[in-house]
Coordinates of C-alpha atoms and ligand atoms in Angstrom, one line a residue:
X1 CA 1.5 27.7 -14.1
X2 CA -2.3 27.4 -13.2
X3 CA -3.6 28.2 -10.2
X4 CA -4.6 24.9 -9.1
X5 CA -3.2 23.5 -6.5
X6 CA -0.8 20.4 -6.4
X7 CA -1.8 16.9 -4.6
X8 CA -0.1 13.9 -3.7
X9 CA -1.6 10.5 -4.6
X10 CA -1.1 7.7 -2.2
X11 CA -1.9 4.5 -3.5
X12 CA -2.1 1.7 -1.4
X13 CA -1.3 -1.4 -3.5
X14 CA -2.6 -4.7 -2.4
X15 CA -6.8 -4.7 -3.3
X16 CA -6.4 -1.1 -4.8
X17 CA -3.5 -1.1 -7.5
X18 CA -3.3 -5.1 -7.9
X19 CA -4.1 -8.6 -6.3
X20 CA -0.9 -10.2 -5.9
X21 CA -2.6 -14.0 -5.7
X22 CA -1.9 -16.3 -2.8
X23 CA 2.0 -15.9 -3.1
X24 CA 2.4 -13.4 -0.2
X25 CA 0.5 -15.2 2.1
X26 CA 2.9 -18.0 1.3
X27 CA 6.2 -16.2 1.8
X28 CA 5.5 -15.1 4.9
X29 CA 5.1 -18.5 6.3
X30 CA 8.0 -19.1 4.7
X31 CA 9.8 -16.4 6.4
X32 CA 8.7 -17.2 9.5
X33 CA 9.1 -21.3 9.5
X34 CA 13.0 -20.6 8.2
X35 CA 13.6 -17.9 10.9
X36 CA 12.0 -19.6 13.4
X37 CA 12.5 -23.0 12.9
X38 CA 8.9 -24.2 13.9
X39 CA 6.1 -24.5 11.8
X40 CA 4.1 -21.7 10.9
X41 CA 0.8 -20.9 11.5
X42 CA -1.0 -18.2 9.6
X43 CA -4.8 -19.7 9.9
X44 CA -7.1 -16.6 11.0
X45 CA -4.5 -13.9 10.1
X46 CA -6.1 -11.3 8.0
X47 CA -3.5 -9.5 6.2
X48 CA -5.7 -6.7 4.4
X49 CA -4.6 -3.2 5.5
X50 CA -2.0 -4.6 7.7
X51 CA 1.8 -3.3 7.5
X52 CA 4.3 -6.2 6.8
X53 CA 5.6 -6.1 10.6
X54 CA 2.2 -6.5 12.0
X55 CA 1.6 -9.6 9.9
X56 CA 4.8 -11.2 10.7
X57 CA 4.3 -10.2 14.4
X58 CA 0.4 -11.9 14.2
X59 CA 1.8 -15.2 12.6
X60 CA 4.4 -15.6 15.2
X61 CA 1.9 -15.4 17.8
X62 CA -0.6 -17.9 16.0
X63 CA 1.8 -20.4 15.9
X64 CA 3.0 -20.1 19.4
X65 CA 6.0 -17.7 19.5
X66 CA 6.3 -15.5 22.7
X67 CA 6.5 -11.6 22.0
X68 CA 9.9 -11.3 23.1
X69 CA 11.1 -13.8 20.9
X70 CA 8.9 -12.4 18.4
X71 CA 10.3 -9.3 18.8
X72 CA 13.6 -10.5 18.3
X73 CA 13.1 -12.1 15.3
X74 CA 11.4 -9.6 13.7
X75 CA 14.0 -8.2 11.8
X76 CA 15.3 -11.5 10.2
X77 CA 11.8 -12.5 9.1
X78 CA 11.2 -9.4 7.4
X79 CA 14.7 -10.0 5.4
X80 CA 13.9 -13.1 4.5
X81 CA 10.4 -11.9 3.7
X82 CA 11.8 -9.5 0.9
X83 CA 14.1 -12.4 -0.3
X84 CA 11.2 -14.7 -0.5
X85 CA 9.0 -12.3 -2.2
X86 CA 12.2 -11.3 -4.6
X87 CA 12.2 -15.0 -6.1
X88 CA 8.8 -15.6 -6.5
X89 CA 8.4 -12.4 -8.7
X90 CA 7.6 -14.6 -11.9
X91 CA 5.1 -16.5 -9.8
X92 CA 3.6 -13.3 -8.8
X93 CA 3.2 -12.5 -12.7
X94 CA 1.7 -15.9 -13.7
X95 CA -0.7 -15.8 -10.1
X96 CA -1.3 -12.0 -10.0
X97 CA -2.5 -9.0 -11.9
X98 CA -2.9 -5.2 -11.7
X99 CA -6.7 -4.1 -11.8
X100 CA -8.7 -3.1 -14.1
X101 CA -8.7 0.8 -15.1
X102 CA -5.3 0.9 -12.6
X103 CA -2.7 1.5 -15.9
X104 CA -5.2 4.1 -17.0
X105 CA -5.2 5.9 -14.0
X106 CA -2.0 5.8 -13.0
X107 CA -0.8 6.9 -17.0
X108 CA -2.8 9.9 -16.7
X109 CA -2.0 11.4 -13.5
X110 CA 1.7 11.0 -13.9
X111 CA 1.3 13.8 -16.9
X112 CA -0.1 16.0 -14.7
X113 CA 2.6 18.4 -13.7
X114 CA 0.8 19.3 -10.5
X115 CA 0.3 15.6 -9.0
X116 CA 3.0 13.9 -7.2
X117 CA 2.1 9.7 -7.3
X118 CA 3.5 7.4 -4.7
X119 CA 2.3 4.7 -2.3
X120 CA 0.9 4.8 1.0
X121 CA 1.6 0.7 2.0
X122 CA 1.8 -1.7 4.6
X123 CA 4.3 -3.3 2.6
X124 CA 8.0 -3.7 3.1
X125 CA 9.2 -1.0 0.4
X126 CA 11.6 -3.8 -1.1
X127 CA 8.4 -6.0 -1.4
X128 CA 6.4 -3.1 -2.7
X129 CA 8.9 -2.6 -5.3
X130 CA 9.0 -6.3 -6.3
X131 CA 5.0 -6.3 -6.4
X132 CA 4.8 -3.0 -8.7
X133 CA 7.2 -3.8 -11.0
X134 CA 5.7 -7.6 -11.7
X135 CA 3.2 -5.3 -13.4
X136 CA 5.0 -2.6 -14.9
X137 CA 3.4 0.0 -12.4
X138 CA 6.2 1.2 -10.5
X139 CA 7.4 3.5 -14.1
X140 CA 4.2 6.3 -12.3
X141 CA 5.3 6.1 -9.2
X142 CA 8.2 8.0 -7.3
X143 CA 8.7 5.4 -4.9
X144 CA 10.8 7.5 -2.8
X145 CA 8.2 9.7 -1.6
X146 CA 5.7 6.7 0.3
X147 CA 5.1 5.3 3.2
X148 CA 5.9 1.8 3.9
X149 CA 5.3 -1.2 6.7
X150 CA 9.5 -0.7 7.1
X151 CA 9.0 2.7 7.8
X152 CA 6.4 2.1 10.6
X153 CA 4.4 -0.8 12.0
X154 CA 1.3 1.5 12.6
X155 CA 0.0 2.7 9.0
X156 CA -2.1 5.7 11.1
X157 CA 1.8 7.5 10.9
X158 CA 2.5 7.0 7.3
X159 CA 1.4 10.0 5.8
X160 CA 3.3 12.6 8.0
X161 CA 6.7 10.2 6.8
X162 CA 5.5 10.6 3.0
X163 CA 4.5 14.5 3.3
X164 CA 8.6 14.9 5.0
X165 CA 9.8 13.2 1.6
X166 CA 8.1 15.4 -0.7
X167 CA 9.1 18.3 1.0
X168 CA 12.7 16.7 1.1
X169 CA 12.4 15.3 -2.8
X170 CA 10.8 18.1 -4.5
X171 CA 10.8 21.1 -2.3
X172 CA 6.8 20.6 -2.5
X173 CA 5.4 22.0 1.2
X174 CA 1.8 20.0 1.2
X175 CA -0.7 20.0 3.6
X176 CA -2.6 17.3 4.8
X177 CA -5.8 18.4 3.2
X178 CA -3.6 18.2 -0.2
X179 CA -3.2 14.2 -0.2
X180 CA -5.5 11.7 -1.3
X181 CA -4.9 8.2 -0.2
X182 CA -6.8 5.2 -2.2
X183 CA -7.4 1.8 -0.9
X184 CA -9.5 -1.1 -0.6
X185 CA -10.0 -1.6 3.1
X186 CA -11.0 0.5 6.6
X187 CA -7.6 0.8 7.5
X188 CA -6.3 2.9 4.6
X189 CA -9.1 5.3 5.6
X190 CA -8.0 5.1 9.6
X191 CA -4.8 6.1 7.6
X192 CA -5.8 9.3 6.1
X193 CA -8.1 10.1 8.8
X194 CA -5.7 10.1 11.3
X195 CA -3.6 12.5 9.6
X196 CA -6.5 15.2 7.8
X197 CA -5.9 13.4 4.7
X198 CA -9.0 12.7 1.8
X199 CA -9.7 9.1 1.0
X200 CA -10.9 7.6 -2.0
X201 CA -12.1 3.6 -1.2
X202 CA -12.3 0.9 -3.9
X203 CA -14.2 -2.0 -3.5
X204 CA -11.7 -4.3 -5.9
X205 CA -10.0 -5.6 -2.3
X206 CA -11.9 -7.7 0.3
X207 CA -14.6 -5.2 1.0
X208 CA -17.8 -4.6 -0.9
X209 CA -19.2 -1.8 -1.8
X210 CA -21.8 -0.7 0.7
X211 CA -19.1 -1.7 3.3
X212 CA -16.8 0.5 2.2
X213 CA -19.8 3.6 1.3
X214 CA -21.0 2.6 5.2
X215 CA -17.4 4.1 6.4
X216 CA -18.1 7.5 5.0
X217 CA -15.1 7.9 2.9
X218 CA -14.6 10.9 0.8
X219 CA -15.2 9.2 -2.3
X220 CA -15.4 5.6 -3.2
X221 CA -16.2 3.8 -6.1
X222 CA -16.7 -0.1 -7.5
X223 CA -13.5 -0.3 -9.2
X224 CA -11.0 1.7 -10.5
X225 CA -12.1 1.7 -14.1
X226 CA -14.2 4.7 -14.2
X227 CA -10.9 7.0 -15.3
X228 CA -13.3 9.8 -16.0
X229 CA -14.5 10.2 -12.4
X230 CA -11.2 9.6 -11.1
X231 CA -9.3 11.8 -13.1
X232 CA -12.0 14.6 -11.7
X233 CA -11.7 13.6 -8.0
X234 CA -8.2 13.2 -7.1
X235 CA -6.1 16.6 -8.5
X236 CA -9.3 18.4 -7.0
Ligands
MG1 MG1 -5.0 -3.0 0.4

């Protein structure tokens, strides 16, 4: 066994891993016209870096829904969220696609023995599943070591929930300072820096490049394509 030492990867998916076209935005009004029973309105709600939950809450507001209803509600949007996402898998093939340099990455970390790979994601983890596996990325992931939107609204908490399942999972005791979490926007950052975590931001989401570089992240790069550079950064 070497001496260096073991990292987890957390990959947030939506701008970083893939872009998932215009079909998510669509299911959620979905979800929350057929829960609700009133039109939805999602005009103004930007849904980069956002957990599942906080969208859904944001679009019932926009269209007029109290908070307490809201509230109520919440739970049957989100199932019919996942069930609306769950069908429109082949339309998230045709629309979508993983990134550039993503398969790459991802094929090369998961043979290295001392690098767990998961996903730190605003996502539902049923729609995160769904999303992966449209582009055959979920086969370098163990899925049941992230963080999701169902396992907390606020993405700032996810890491402690992913470090508890890699303890639990693979008897791995990790430190903060042993995760790297990539995404595309400031929130995945606020993310890692709320918990002592490193962060690595790509601008292949809705943020450009001096943006993202004007945050101060601990690394950040153009795209995921440069494999070399990556594969140097994150088991470092
Ligand atoms: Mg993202």
């Amino acid at each position: 066994m070497s001496g260096r030492p073991r990292r987890l990867v957390l990959w947030d998916i939506d701008g970083t891993l893939l872009h998932g076209g215009s079909v998510a935005r669509e299911v959620f009004a979905e979800a929350v016209a057929s829960v609700t029973g009133r039109p939805a309105d999602d005009s103004g709600v930007r849904m980069s870096g956002k957990t599942d939950p906080l969208i859904a809450l944001e679009i019932m507001e926009r269209s007029g829904i109290l908070e307490e209803e809201a509230r109520s509600v919440l739970p049957k949007v989100l199932l019919a969220l996942e069930e609306g996402l769950e069908s429109s898998a082949d339309r998230l093939r045709r629309e979508g696609h993983s990134h550039d340099g993503v398969r790459e990455v991802l094929e090369s970390l998961s043979a290295d023995p001392r690098v767990v790979q998961s996903v730190l994601t605003g996502n539902l983890k049923a729609n995160a599943r769904v999303k992966l596996a449209s582009f055959g990325l979920d086969r370098y992931l163990d899925l049941e070591v992230g963080a999701y939107g169902s396992d907390d609204q606020d993405r700032t908490r996810l890491i402690p929930v992913a470090l508890r399942r890699v303890e639990e999972r693979r008897g791995w005791r990790l430190d903060p300072a042993d995760v790297w979490v990539v995404g595309d926007t400031p929130r995945d950052l606020e993310a890692a820096r709320a918990a002592g975590a490193r962060c690595l931001l790509v601008a292949t989401g809705g943020y450009g490049f001096e943006e993202l570089s004007a945050l101060s992240p601990d690394a950040v790069l153009p795209s995921l394509e440069d494999t070399d550079s990556l594969l140097r950064t994150l088991p470092a």
